[in-house]
Structure formats: structure tokens, C-alpha cells
XYZ file of C-alpha atoms in Angstrom:
699
model
C -3.923 -24.606 -23.285
C -3.129 -22.690 -20.094
C -1.189 -20.355 -22.376
C -4.302 -19.318 -24.269
C -6.075 -18.473 -21.010
C -3.053 -16.308 -20.138
C -3.483 -14.361 -23.410
C -3.913 -10.598 -23.110
C -7.602 -9.653 -22.859
C -6.995 -6.956 -25.502
C -7.179 -9.666 -28.191
C -10.742 -10.688 -27.326
C -13.036 -9.432 -30.118
C -14.758 -6.276 -28.881
C -12.049 -5.247 -26.385
C -9.009 -3.455 -27.865
C -6.552 -1.100 -26.068
C -9.084 1.327 -24.533
C -11.386 -1.300 -23.085
C -8.377 -3.358 -21.983
C -7.246 -0.381 -19.878
C -10.743 0.018 -18.423
C -11.108 -3.703 -17.600
C -7.700 -3.701 -15.919
C -8.296 -0.579 -13.818
C -11.924 -1.258 -12.853
C -12.125 -5.062 -12.548
C -8.472 -6.207 -12.428
C -9.046 -8.250 -15.609
C -5.843 -8.823 -17.589
C -6.226 -12.163 -19.406
C -8.715 -14.467 -21.081
C -8.803 -16.486 -17.850
C -9.576 -13.381 -15.769
C -12.463 -12.529 -18.078
C -13.911 -16.051 -17.901
C -13.547 -15.852 -14.108
C -15.677 -12.692 -13.926
C -18.927 -14.458 -13.179
C -22.456 -13.052 -13.566
C -24.153 -12.171 -10.281
C -27.561 -13.322 -11.542
C -29.336 -14.870 -14.534
C -32.722 -13.772 -15.816
C -34.968 -16.169 -17.690
C -35.425 -14.810 -21.234
C -37.156 -17.920 -22.542
C -40.700 -16.640 -22.061
C -42.393 -13.836 -23.957
C -45.377 -12.415 -22.058
C -48.499 -10.828 -23.517
C -48.877 -7.197 -22.416
C -52.329 -8.056 -21.069
C -50.662 -10.501 -18.601
C -48.332 -7.939 -17.030
C -48.625 -6.851 -13.395
C -46.431 -4.494 -11.393
C -45.271 -7.198 -8.978
C -43.365 -9.061 -11.739
C -39.544 -8.677 -11.525
C -38.423 -8.675 -15.194
C -40.473 -9.509 -18.282
C -40.104 -9.784 -22.020
C -42.751 -8.666 -24.540
C -42.798 -8.638 -28.341
C -44.617 -6.113 -30.505
C -44.395 -2.795 -32.355
C -44.086 0.884 -31.422
C -47.412 2.535 -32.238
C -46.356 6.162 -31.683
C -43.904 8.471 -29.846
C -44.514 11.393 -27.512
C -41.813 13.821 -26.332
C -42.248 15.881 -23.130
C -39.759 18.641 -22.180
C -38.319 18.252 -18.650
C -36.144 21.388 -18.818
C -34.553 23.396 -21.675
C -31.871 20.698 -22.180
C -33.730 17.500 -21.250
C -36.704 15.607 -22.687
C -38.742 12.575 -21.675
C -39.549 10.172 -24.511
C -42.591 7.884 -24.290
C -43.135 5.152 -26.906
C -46.575 3.544 -26.936
C -45.906 -0.153 -27.538
C -48.538 -2.733 -28.475
C -48.739 -6.457 -29.144
C -52.413 -6.855 -30.078
C -53.502 -7.727 -26.524
C -52.864 -4.337 -24.885
C -50.562 -1.285 -24.909
C -47.771 -0.259 -22.510
C -45.474 2.785 -22.362
C -41.713 2.596 -22.868
C -40.094 5.582 -21.111
C -36.640 7.166 -21.461
C -35.370 10.205 -19.529
C -32.085 10.459 -21.458
C -30.836 10.405 -25.072
C -34.190 11.466 -26.560
C -32.755 12.245 -30.007
C -30.856 8.932 -30.171
C -33.955 6.920 -29.147
C -36.219 8.515 -31.772
C -33.598 8.151 -34.538
C -32.802 4.509 -33.644
C -36.350 3.163 -33.271
C -39.245 3.210 -35.732
C -42.901 2.164 -35.989
C -42.437 -0.411 -38.755
C -40.222 -2.903 -36.903
C -41.033 -5.842 -34.616
C -39.132 -5.458 -31.324
C -38.484 -7.532 -28.243
C -38.598 -5.369 -25.101
C -37.143 -6.422 -21.733
C -37.463 -4.697 -18.358
C -39.282 -4.364 -15.038
C -42.934 -3.324 -15.315
C -44.214 -0.418 -13.247
C -47.247 1.839 -13.310
C -47.719 5.582 -13.878
C -51.056 7.352 -14.304
C -52.795 3.955 -14.232
C -50.771 2.723 -17.252
C -48.216 -0.097 -17.272
C -44.761 1.207 -18.227
C -41.159 0.038 -18.481
C -38.532 2.707 -17.780
C -35.261 2.504 -19.763
C -36.042 -0.913 -21.271
C -33.627 -3.110 -23.188
C -34.946 -3.200 -26.758
C -33.752 -5.297 -29.701
C -35.080 -6.033 -33.166
C -36.874 -9.389 -33.022
C -35.007 -10.463 -36.169
C -31.624 -9.830 -34.422
C -32.365 -11.916 -31.340
C -30.520 -15.235 -31.621
C -32.230 -18.340 -30.305
C -29.333 -18.807 -27.853
C -29.917 -15.323 -26.455
C -33.508 -16.214 -25.692
C -32.512 -18.179 -22.589
C -30.971 -17.422 -19.187
C -29.416 -13.976 -19.642
C -26.332 -13.274 -17.464
C -26.029 -9.963 -15.621
C -22.615 -8.603 -14.589
C -21.639 -5.978 -12.037
C -20.131 -2.905 -13.725
C -18.849 0.423 -12.396
C -20.094 3.926 -13.202
C -16.916 4.586 -15.177
C -17.496 1.459 -17.273
C -21.127 2.393 -17.939
C -20.112 5.881 -19.093
C -17.684 4.274 -21.549
C -20.420 1.977 -22.888
C -19.085 -1.112 -21.103
C -22.430 -2.137 -19.616
C -23.499 -5.577 -18.412
C -24.872 -6.263 -21.909
C -21.586 -5.199 -23.524
C -19.627 -7.501 -21.175
C -22.019 -10.312 -22.074
C -21.236 -9.859 -25.787
C -17.466 -9.719 -25.156
C -17.513 -12.930 -23.091
C -19.636 -14.630 -25.753
C -17.079 -13.684 -28.399
C -14.264 -15.094 -26.217
C -16.101 -18.405 -25.738
C -16.722 -18.587 -29.510
C -12.983 -17.996 -30.015
C -12.075 -20.880 -27.645
C -12.913 -23.717 -30.044
C -10.991 -26.398 -28.120
C -11.927 -27.685 -24.668
C -10.947 -25.476 -21.732
C -8.465 -27.614 -19.749
C -9.501 -29.406 -16.579
C -8.133 -28.500 -13.133
C -9.714 -31.296 -11.075
C -8.892 -35.003 -11.574
C -11.648 -37.315 -12.749
C -11.666 -39.258 -9.458
C -12.985 -36.081 -7.754
C -15.388 -34.887 -10.484
C -16.881 -38.364 -11.000
C -17.193 -39.089 -7.283
C -18.994 -35.780 -6.623
C -20.911 -35.710 -9.943
C -19.351 -32.384 -10.959
C -19.518 -31.143 -14.556
C -16.241 -30.473 -16.407
C -14.515 -27.125 -16.108
C -15.174 -26.413 -19.782
C -18.900 -27.068 -19.350
C -19.024 -25.050 -16.108
C -17.324 -21.962 -17.562
C -19.433 -21.997 -20.717
C -22.696 -22.610 -18.869
C -22.154 -20.100 -16.073
C -22.020 -17.391 -18.762
C -24.487 -18.882 -21.266
C -26.819 -21.427 -19.681
C -29.887 -22.705 -21.486
C -31.736 -23.566 -18.279
C -31.755 -23.012 -14.519
C -30.460 -26.589 -14.128
C -27.322 -25.722 -16.145
C -26.772 -22.650 -13.940
C -27.028 -24.801 -10.804
C -24.573 -27.462 -12.055
C -22.038 -24.885 -13.304
C -22.256 -22.923 -10.043
C -21.769 -26.038 -7.929
C -18.649 -27.054 -9.881
C -17.076 -23.576 -9.748
C -17.850 -23.055 -6.048
C -16.374 -26.430 -5.177
C -13.207 -25.739 -7.182
C -12.689 -22.340 -5.556
C -13.171 -23.658 -2.013
C -11.250 -26.895 -2.674
C -8.006 -25.130 -3.633
C -8.247 -22.843 -0.590
C -8.676 -25.876 1.689
C -5.952 -27.837 -0.100
C -3.494 -25.002 0.452
C -4.452 -24.512 4.097
C -4.196 -28.235 4.897
C -0.900 -28.561 2.995
C 0.509 -25.661 5.000
C -0.744 -27.102 8.302
C 0.584 -30.577 7.444
C 4.033 -29.189 6.600
C 4.083 -27.241 9.839
C 3.117 -30.232 11.958
C 5.652 -32.545 10.327
C 8.560 -30.111 10.284
C 8.063 -28.157 13.521
C 8.793 -30.110 16.681
C 7.025 -29.159 19.873
C 7.917 -29.629 23.516
C 6.509 -32.818 25.044
C 4.761 -32.375 28.395
C 5.143 -35.881 29.872
C 3.834 -35.132 33.361
C 0.641 -33.977 34.976
C 2.217 -32.958 38.271
C 1.959 -31.077 41.547
C 0.798 -27.653 40.297
C -1.964 -29.013 38.052
C -3.227 -31.593 40.552
C -3.155 -29.226 43.544
C -5.126 -26.633 41.614
C -7.588 -29.187 40.230
C -8.337 -30.906 43.551
C -8.049 -27.995 46.010
C -8.338 -24.607 44.256
C -10.808 -25.035 41.415
C -13.695 -22.652 42.289
C -16.340 -24.839 40.611
C -16.632 -28.164 38.817
C -15.481 -28.111 35.209
C -18.167 -28.449 32.553
C -17.990 -31.394 30.165
C -16.976 -28.945 27.414
C -14.028 -27.662 29.487
C -12.906 -31.230 30.233
C -13.090 -32.113 26.535
C -10.918 -29.116 25.568
C -8.349 -29.950 28.259
C -8.095 -33.504 26.885
C -7.495 -32.074 23.400
C -4.738 -29.791 24.747
C -3.209 -32.686 26.689
C -3.073 -34.847 23.552
C -1.446 -31.997 21.597
C 1.283 -31.496 24.213
C 2.080 -35.226 24.195
C 2.280 -35.493 20.393
C 5.790 -34.108 19.870
C 4.441 -31.463 17.461
C 3.790 -27.841 18.294
C 0.205 -27.204 19.370
C -1.661 -24.564 17.375
C -5.182 -24.557 18.774
C -8.024 -22.054 18.558
C -10.222 -22.014 21.660
C -13.664 -20.575 21.016
C -16.038 -19.909 23.850
C -18.754 -17.422 24.565
C -18.219 -14.702 27.147
C -18.305 -16.345 30.592
C -17.873 -19.910 29.319
C -14.694 -20.502 31.356
C -11.879 -20.097 28.820
C -9.583 -18.523 31.432
C -9.726 -21.618 33.687
C -8.857 -23.835 30.695
C -5.977 -21.523 29.739
C -4.661 -21.557 33.322
C -4.745 -25.358 33.500
C -2.913 -25.563 30.146
C -0.233 -23.251 31.593
C 0.007 -25.434 34.727
C 0.748 -28.413 32.434
C 3.735 -26.452 31.122
C 4.886 -25.455 34.631
C 4.745 -29.085 35.844
C 7.149 -29.970 33.030
C 9.693 -27.267 33.862
C 8.482 -24.624 31.404
C 7.228 -21.056 31.705
C 3.975 -19.734 30.253
C 2.774 -16.398 28.916
C -0.620 -14.866 28.239
C -0.846 -11.900 25.868
C -3.922 -9.644 25.976
C -4.852 -6.755 23.646
C -5.346 -4.056 26.309
C -3.729 -3.097 29.611
C -7.107 -3.371 31.363
C -7.616 -6.948 30.162
C -4.005 -7.884 31.000
C -4.419 -6.501 34.537
C -7.680 -8.396 35.011
C -6.043 -11.625 33.806
C -3.143 -11.106 36.243
C -5.535 -10.414 39.158
C -7.743 -13.411 38.280
C -4.813 -15.820 37.911
C -3.159 -14.597 41.131
C -6.413 -15.056 43.062
C -6.989 -18.543 41.631
C -3.401 -19.615 42.381
C -3.218 -18.168 45.908
C -1.378 -20.619 48.149
C 0.343 -22.421 45.248
C 4.046 -22.001 44.572
C 3.356 -20.395 41.161
C 4.562 -16.842 40.550
C 2.461 -14.622 38.257
C 3.748 -11.226 37.091
C 2.294 -8.458 34.918
C 4.237 -6.695 32.153
C 2.574 -3.776 30.348
C 3.651 -0.326 29.177
C 2.948 1.209 32.590
C 5.405 -1.134 34.396
C 8.608 0.920 34.342
C 11.956 1.564 35.992
C 13.255 -0.640 38.806
C 10.129 -2.825 38.852
C 10.363 -3.558 35.124
C 14.055 -4.413 35.389
C 13.364 -6.783 38.277
C 10.635 -8.604 36.288
C 12.841 -8.937 33.195
C 15.744 -10.336 35.245
C 13.544 -12.819 37.137
C 11.859 -13.912 33.902
C 15.218 -14.627 32.226
C 16.337 -16.551 35.323
C 13.164 -18.693 35.295
C 11.823 -17.407 38.627
C 8.542 -16.202 37.034
C 6.210 -19.019 36.015
C 3.448 -17.067 34.259
C 3.953 -13.690 32.580
C 0.776 -11.760 31.748
C 1.029 -8.739 29.502
C 0.174 -6.789 26.400
C 2.338 -6.606 23.257
C 5.097 -5.522 25.702
C 5.762 -9.279 26.071
C 7.141 -9.505 22.522
C 9.648 -6.653 22.878
C 13.233 -7.700 22.137
C 14.501 -7.255 25.708
C 11.908 -9.683 27.125
C 13.654 -13.048 27.528
C 12.249 -16.279 28.931
C 14.418 -19.048 30.325
C 12.124 -21.727 28.860
C 8.819 -20.635 27.327
C 6.645 -23.696 26.687
C 3.052 -22.361 26.446
C 1.774 -19.075 25.013
C -1.869 -18.019 25.303
C -3.123 -15.267 22.982
C -6.396 -13.694 24.089
C -8.799 -11.991 21.688
C -6.383 -12.923 18.927
C -7.917 -10.766 16.177
C -6.529 -7.705 17.991
C -2.982 -8.842 17.185
C -1.289 -8.899 13.790
C 0.251 -12.088 12.410
C 3.771 -10.641 12.785
C 3.167 -9.820 16.464
C 2.014 -13.362 17.170
C 4.952 -14.860 15.280
C 7.415 -12.895 17.451
C 6.316 -14.981 20.425
C 7.934 -17.977 18.748
C 11.367 -16.383 18.855
C 11.181 -16.361 22.651
C 11.961 -20.081 22.802
C 14.438 -22.588 21.310
C 11.497 -24.580 19.953
C 8.238 -22.773 19.191
C 6.043 -22.824 22.312
C 2.633 -24.448 22.209
C 0.092 -21.817 21.122
C -3.461 -21.527 22.421
C -5.412 -18.765 20.671
C -8.586 -17.693 22.518
C -11.547 -15.726 21.263
C -14.887 -14.769 22.783
C -16.141 -13.861 19.306
C -17.788 -17.112 18.231
C -16.816 -18.010 14.684
C -19.148 -20.188 12.610
C -17.645 -23.568 11.761
C -17.531 -22.926 8.014
C -15.669 -19.646 8.550
C -13.292 -21.119 11.137
C -12.444 -23.951 8.712
C -11.244 -21.389 6.201
C -10.097 -18.416 8.263
C -8.257 -20.558 10.833
C -7.903 -23.693 8.753
C -4.361 -24.385 9.958
C -5.438 -24.282 13.617
C -7.169 -27.114 15.429
C -10.458 -25.757 16.753
C -11.798 -26.375 20.269
C -15.180 -25.098 21.399
C -16.544 -24.509 24.910
C -20.237 -24.605 24.162
C -21.798 -24.632 27.639
C -21.824 -22.127 30.502
C -20.650 -22.959 34.043
C -23.468 -24.011 36.412
C -25.270 -21.189 38.225
C -25.023 -18.659 35.388
C -28.411 -17.233 34.399
C -29.092 -16.367 30.744
C -29.131 -12.606 30.137
C -32.616 -11.242 29.440
C -32.437 -9.076 26.299
C -35.225 -6.576 25.601
C -35.882 -4.170 22.726
C -36.947 -0.673 23.811
C -37.813 2.387 21.724
C -36.211 5.737 22.531
C -39.693 7.013 23.444
C -39.718 4.630 26.460
C -36.783 6.133 28.385
C -38.682 6.866 31.591
C -39.627 3.161 31.981
C -36.091 2.130 31.103
C -34.535 4.477 33.688
C -36.933 3.219 36.371
C -35.701 -0.321 35.713
C -32.053 0.756 35.976
C -32.772 2.620 39.224
C -34.361 -0.531 40.680
C -31.219 -2.547 39.874
C -28.976 0.128 41.419
C -31.231 0.206 44.496
C -30.579 -3.546 44.839
C -26.823 -2.854 44.811
C -26.077 -3.537 41.125
C -24.287 -1.408 38.510
C -25.099 -0.471 34.905
C -23.317 0.222 31.614
C -24.803 2.716 29.155
C -23.200 2.602 25.691
C -23.379 5.216 22.929
C -22.053 4.633 19.390
C -20.000 7.815 18.834
C -18.051 10.382 20.838
C -18.910 13.422 18.746
C -21.912 14.082 16.565
C -21.544 13.013 12.968
C -22.754 15.505 10.387
C -24.121 12.652 8.283
C -25.890 10.623 10.955
C -28.306 11.693 13.654
C -26.575 9.826 16.491
C -26.766 10.354 20.207
C -23.712 12.291 21.316
C -21.795 10.682 24.169
C -21.157 13.989 25.906
C -24.849 14.936 25.710
C -25.804 11.432 26.755
C -23.488 11.601 29.760
C -25.048 14.874 30.928
C -28.541 13.472 30.361
C -27.762 10.321 32.404
C -26.332 12.434 35.255
C -29.582 14.456 35.312
C -31.680 11.278 35.277
C -29.675 9.711 38.149
C -28.788 12.643 40.457
C -28.334 10.379 43.508
C -25.760 8.130 41.801
C -22.138 8.461 40.700
C -21.815 8.393 36.890
C -18.440 8.065 35.110
C -17.619 8.117 31.397
C -15.000 6.354 29.264
C -14.207 6.750 25.576
C -11.361 6.085 23.153
C -10.112 9.659 22.935
C -9.315 9.914 26.645
C -5.718 9.612 27.822
C -4.973 6.012 28.936
C -4.287 7.056 32.556
C -7.525 9.055 32.756
C -9.528 6.236 31.122
C -8.016 3.667 33.503
C -8.814 5.819 36.565
C -12.492 6.202 35.563
C -12.774 2.496 34.730
C -11.302 1.545 38.113
C -13.904 3.672 39.922
C -16.560 1.514 38.269
C -14.674 -1.769 38.826
C -14.301 -0.964 42.561
C -18.005 -0.061 42.892
C -17.378 3.640 43.602
C -19.528 4.539 40.538
C -22.901 2.960 39.829
C -23.171 3.855 36.115
C -20.486 3.761 33.404
C -21.327 5.760 30.253
C -19.086 4.590 27.448
C -18.446 4.020 23.768
C -17.539 0.522 22.585
C -14.109 0.651 24.287
C -15.683 -1.600 26.949
C -16.514 -4.252 24.348
C -13.533 -6.375 25.396
C -11.770 -6.582 28.698
C -14.027 -5.379 31.488
C -15.024 -7.885 34.140
C -17.395 -6.475 36.765
C -19.541 -9.326 38.180
C -21.714 -6.792 40.033
C -22.843 -5.095 36.785
C -26.284 -6.416 35.831
C -27.575 -3.932 33.230
C -26.250 -3.135 29.747
C -28.089 -0.361 27.866
C -27.082 0.146 24.221
C -28.402 3.334 22.646
C -28.767 3.487 18.833
C -28.478 -0.317 18.826
C -29.410 -0.318 15.128
C -25.922 1.093 14.387
C -24.129 -1.998 15.714
C -23.498 -5.366 14.110
C -24.656 -8.588 15.752
C -21.173 -9.622 16.871
C -20.581 -6.254 18.533
C -23.979 -6.284 20.273
C -23.240 -9.786 21.570
C -19.783 -8.746 22.825
C -21.259 -5.722 24.622
C -24.000 -7.839 26.154
C -21.281 -10.161 27.478
C -20.065 -7.448 29.858
C -23.012 -8.346 32.124
C -24.230 -11.726 33.355
C -20.879 -12.485 35.006
C -22.274 -12.981 38.502
C -25.065 -15.109 39.965
C -27.691 -12.334 39.668
C -30.167 -11.965 36.804
C -28.783 -9.548 34.216
C -30.465 -7.483 31.513
C -29.451 -6.073 28.122
C -31.642 -3.273 26.736
C -31.368 -2.448 23.025
C -32.674 1.081 22.433
C -33.624 2.160 18.896
C -35.919 4.593 17.090
C -39.295 3.158 16.064
C -38.537 3.244 12.333
C -36.137 0.404 11.459
C -35.172 -1.427 8.287
C -36.153 -5.075 7.805
C -32.545 -6.298 8.299
C -32.139 -4.229 11.467
C -35.329 -5.667 12.958
C -34.005 -9.161 12.189
C -30.752 -8.345 14.009
C -32.586 -7.011 17.059
C -34.969 -10.002 17.072
C -32.044 -12.467 16.923
C -30.404 -10.742 19.908
C -33.649 -10.917 21.913
C -34.270 -14.567 20.954
C -30.927 -16.137 21.887
C -27.813 -15.844 24.054
C -26.025 -18.491 21.950
C -22.976 -16.808 20.433
C -22.651 -19.426 17.705
C -26.233 -18.955 16.521
C -25.618 -15.217 16.508
C -22.351 -15.630 14.592
C -24.056 -17.815 11.957
C -26.804 -15.195 11.570
C -24.204 -12.407 11.406
C -22.305 -14.263 8.687
C -25.474 -14.701 6.632
C -26.543 -11.076 7.070
C -23.192 -9.412 6.486
C -20.832 -11.877 4.791
C -17.323 -12.875 5.951
C -15.512 -9.722 4.891
C -17.588 -7.591 7.254
C -17.541 -9.914 10.215
C -15.958 -8.777 13.433
C -12.289 -9.689 13.432
C -11.853 -11.025 9.904
C -10.357 -7.825 8.541
C -7.784 -7.608 11.333
C -6.884 -11.265 10.992
C -4.869 -10.916 7.794
C -7.022 -13.136 5.595
C -9.884 -11.627 3.667
C -11.849 -13.729 1.236
C -11.679 -12.501 -2.312
C -14.044 -15.244 -3.456
C -15.416 -14.936 -6.972
C -18.435 -17.215 -6.715
C -18.512 -19.126 -3.421
C -20.087 -17.647 -0.311
C -18.767 -18.848 3.048
C -22.056 -17.936 4.735
C -24.296 -19.940 2.452
C -21.982 -22.658 1.144
C -21.109 -24.431 4.386
C -21.823 -27.888 2.973
C -19.553 -27.238 -0.025
C -16.795 -25.967 2.321
C -17.110 -29.227 4.273
C -17.077 -31.309 1.089
C -14.042 -29.427 -0.249
C -12.174 -29.893 3.036
C -12.874 -33.632 3.118
C -11.507 -34.090 -0.420
C -8.477 -31.887 0.309
C -7.728 -33.919 3.448
C -7.740 -37.161 1.430
C -5.184 -35.655 -0.978
C -2.890 -34.415 1.842
C -3.109 -37.735 3.717
C -2.191 -39.635 0.532
C 0.469 -37.200 -0.716
C 1.923 -35.113 2.156
C 5.078 -34.296 0.119
C 3.051 -33.079 -2.874
C 4.910 -35.172 -5.446
C 2.703 -38.194 -6.248
C 2.043 -38.460 -10.030
C -1.708 -39.033 -9.429
C -2.066 -35.509 -7.989
C 0.245 -33.509 -10.280
C -2.708 -31.748 -11.923
C -3.637 -30.315 -8.512
C -0.129 -29.201 -7.552
C 0.337 -27.568 -10.961
C -2.910 -25.681 -10.472
C -1.775 -24.575 -6.999
C 1.430 -23.165 -8.506
C -0.592 -21.317 -11.144
C -2.867 -19.786 -8.503
C 0.119 -18.643 -6.434
C 1.750 -17.182 -9.548
C -1.484 -15.278 -10.212
C -1.184 -13.814 -6.673
C -4.371 -15.439 -5.432
C -4.507 -14.726 -1.691
C -4.515 -18.211 -0.161
C -2.793 -17.044 3.030
C -3.724 -18.696 6.307
C -3.451 -17.648 9.926
C -0.741 -19.142 12.101
């Protein structure tokens, strides 16, 4: 039966060569199975026929039955006419209005026929009207059509060729009529019965042609579960294979370096969350398998301390460690932080970036190969071919979404066995997304801030309140603090009325004549950008005017104010990352979101969320719901985008969890993927891979 679903879509009644070409080019539909997998985005209840006298303009879509009483034609221009049909059902009259195809409308419709009209009611000149309605002869409407009508997304090119949502509906109906035998199952009965899921045949037929909202719900649940289940099954199979087949170094000892740092150099007591993560890392490094762990923690939650202590575990066991950062600024700050924390310990930290050249670079490379360097901090320079470790046992990757999969994998070649990998991100990822995007990584979360940190106060200001805003900044500077001012673009866009960074910089200098103001943006030369940034880091400048290049990798504890102009142009994740540049010291910090007064409903929700909470995970959940996974910060760079047909990672968290639990049972029972009880699943996995479904996972 799989063969029939692999049949060429051209042979579906109503398709043919021309429409086949269109379906392939516009929707990537090639086969019967592809067509059945093109799900409607909504269903509209066609079971009720309203009386015209009941209609109001706040109704979404309605259906009425009656006759056309008369036509009127109004010229719009020499080539265009507006057609109005006065339509009555005995209770009242409404107008049906068309702005196109006047001749066709008048020739096709008449005043002697009973019609069923479908559309959204509106009002014009105090009369109820429906513009461009769907209209069918009442005698042609099948009983089955008078139910939940599916609506399909189509492109402009398809519409011009007559392949509308209604045309797709008819084609899919003809395919389902053609499939007289049961569509084969892809999930075993022990899963469908346990979870009360309808059969695949029932789900596919009812998602396209349901008779009730209940049938839509049951079909949707089954299809969402199936889609998410096979993604989780593949991710867990991949992770299981990796763990079983890839040995990792065993760190038997907690020794001198770790204990000396913990008891004598730790600047503050670890939070319970940090202790929990360290225990998880310790268990991984004792297991004999390579650690692959994602460490999530909000800005300022203490990820660096955890990473350092993980590296000290490696050093105590005779291994070297490396930390790879996405920018030279962040790498330098890591090197400075680690060196300061380790002062007095016999642990050598060195920095390797593109600006380390000549004799100094050669010396570092030689000492690294000889094992004299314990911790190497750097950018992607670390993975260059001439960088050789004597014994790399732990690799930390910071802000991982800035690195490609291939770049990360090259770290593995630096060691006889793959080193333990700790991937860190300050972009909180909702649990449901992490389970899918990083499903092959074990996830650790630092979900509390170190003691003494004050929550950042976030305020929404309108661009008409600049004088008050500047007074507040001046007060903070007077108290010895510093401020960031962020603009969204470097040069004016012709399409958007955005504040120009250059103009903004001049304006800020005028507003703060007594203070030193520097600017940084992405189009500056690296050396120039670094010099300006260092003036701010060292406290020589009080205000840094910037684009979002400061989003990651600037640590200035003295900075207490973050002003974001045109905040409505930024996503939640980006606003949260920018806000995280302040609040790094003991002083109260402020984030000011500046917007015009007129804002869309979604934008106001974003701003309100930012003002209500500092919790990165709550913000990430809200971001996921507002924007979806494909638009979330970092998911596009990560190498795995979700091409989901029906499931929604943002809204289907419980189904993701359910799918993962069932997939885990299968992998635990059949790690080699050859048990007869699960052959249906492994066959389906092969089919999905053959169809080039993107089930890739991050490693």
C-alpha cells in the first residue's frame, strides 16, 4: 500500500500534467502521500445556514440560502465594473459584491435558482454585504460538503491558475474517493491503544473531511503525535548510538586544582542550581561515555564558574581544556576572568585569537602541544589545523548558536577520544524546543541568580519623553555609573522610519556635553571597534552608543543603564540579551525600552512581558508562542529548522513530552533497532529518510 501513496500526483483526478507541475513547484507535492500530507490550516463550520435577518458584522463566516432578486452594475473605470446582486431569503435582503469578472458573474448566475452563499458579512451604506462570496447551486451541494469545510494555503501563482483552496479541496476529495482500501498504519497498536489515538486512515480522511469539530480534534491529535514521535525517535536513536559507541575519558579524581579553587578562590558560595549542574557534569565524566551537555543559564547566572570547575576536573585528571567563544571580545573577557579567578593556582591560561600573531602565537602553539598550557581560550582560531593539544579532555563552547555544526565537530579531532563537550548558552530555550532542537544533548539549567544580584528594573518610555529619560541617565552617570544606548540600524532604511545611529550618536553627544560618548557598530574595522569598546570597558567613556553588536560578549559591571531605541523593532530574545548587558554588579540597574506611542497589539505584549519579568525562560516561552520556532533567536544558525506540517512546538509541548516518553520506551527496549515488535517503526523511519525529511539533530 505504501506504493500507492508513492504514486505520481498527476494521476489524481483533477490534476494532470499542468497542475502537477504547479503543485511540485509551489508546494513541493509530488505523490499521493505528499498531497494527503498537505493539511488544511483551518476548518469552517458549514453545517448551519443562517437567516439573513440574523446576520451581524461581527460574525466571521456565515452561510445563507436564497435567491438573487436583481443585479446592478456600476462602472469603476473604462475597463472595470462592480457587480452587486441583491440576494434575499424571505427574512431580509443582503448585497453580494464582486469587483472582478463582471461578465462571467452575470452569465453564470440567474434569478431563478436557489443558491447557497458563503462568506464574511460586512456593511456598506448601512446594508449588510458579502464581498466576493463563494456561491453554489443549492441542488449541487452534497450533504457531506455541508460540514466542516477545510481551507488550504495557496500561492498567488496557484490562484491565478485556478488552483484555489476550493480547487485543492476537490482534488483531495477525489484522491480519498480513489483510495478505497485502508491507508496503512505507521504506529503499532500498543501505542495507538495506550494513547487513545485514531488510526492513520481515519486521521487522514477526517483532517481533510471532518463531519464535526470533535473529528478535527482527534485527527489533529493523532497526526501531531505521529510527526513529533518520529522526530523524537530519530533523535533518541542517534543519541543512544552515540553514547554506546563513543567512549569518553573517565575523570576518576577530584584533585588539587578543583579543591583549592573551591575552598580558597571561589568568590561567592555556589547556588543550589550551580551545585546541581556540577553533579550532573561529574556523573557524565565518570560514566565512560563522552559528555554532550547543554548548559542553559540566564545572563549573570554563573555559567562561567561552572565551566571553569568542569575544566578543573579535567586538569586534575591530567587533561587540557579549551573554551571557544564567538567573538574576540568575549574570548578576551573569558581569558581575563579565568586568569583572575585562578590567580595563585598552578593553572596556566592562554588566549588564542586572530590578533595573536608571530612569535607569541608560535610560543602558544608549541606550549599547547607540549601540554604546558592547561586552559586555552579562543575563537574559531582554536580549531585551525595547526592547533594541537597534548591531551584535550574538556571543550566548552560558549554561545553555541554562533558556531556551525562542522566547526564544533572539528574540536573532536583535537583528541584521540572525543573530549567531553559542554555547550553553553545565555539564550534560554524553552523545554519543548530544547527537547527537539538539542534532543541529543543532555540539558542542564541554572535557574537562579547568585546572591546579591538585584533584578533589573525595566521601564517602557515613549520617544516624546526623552528629556525625562536623559535626566535619569545623567543621574546614574553622576553617581559614577555608565550607560549603553542601542539603535537598531547603522544607516537609514528607505522602507522604515528608523533612528539613524550616526544621527543618534550626534544627538546623544549634544545631550551629554560633559561626558565622553563612544560608538560601536558592525561596519567598523575590528581594531577600531575594539579600541572604542575598551574605552568604555576601562571607564574612560561614560556612554556607549551602539547597534546590537554588544548583544553578546560585553561585561562591564559598572554599566547600570541600557536604553534601547525603537524597541518595537526587536524580538523578545534580543531585548532580553541586550538587557543582560547591565545588572552585572551590585548596583540597581535599569533597562529603558523607547518606542513611538502607536504600537501593534503584539508589540505591546512583547514590551509588557519585558517590563513584567526578568526570567529568561518565561520570556523564551512567550517568544516561542509569539514568533514560532523558526524565527527564534539561534534556531536558524543551529542547523535544524522545523519543517513541521501540523505540529507546533510552541503550543504542543505536552504532545512533544508524550512523544518523547514513547520514543524513549522504544529505544530502551530496542537499542539496536532490530526487534520484530518495532519493525513497523523502523520501516517508517527508513521511508522518512528516503523522502529527505529533515530529522537532523545537533551534536
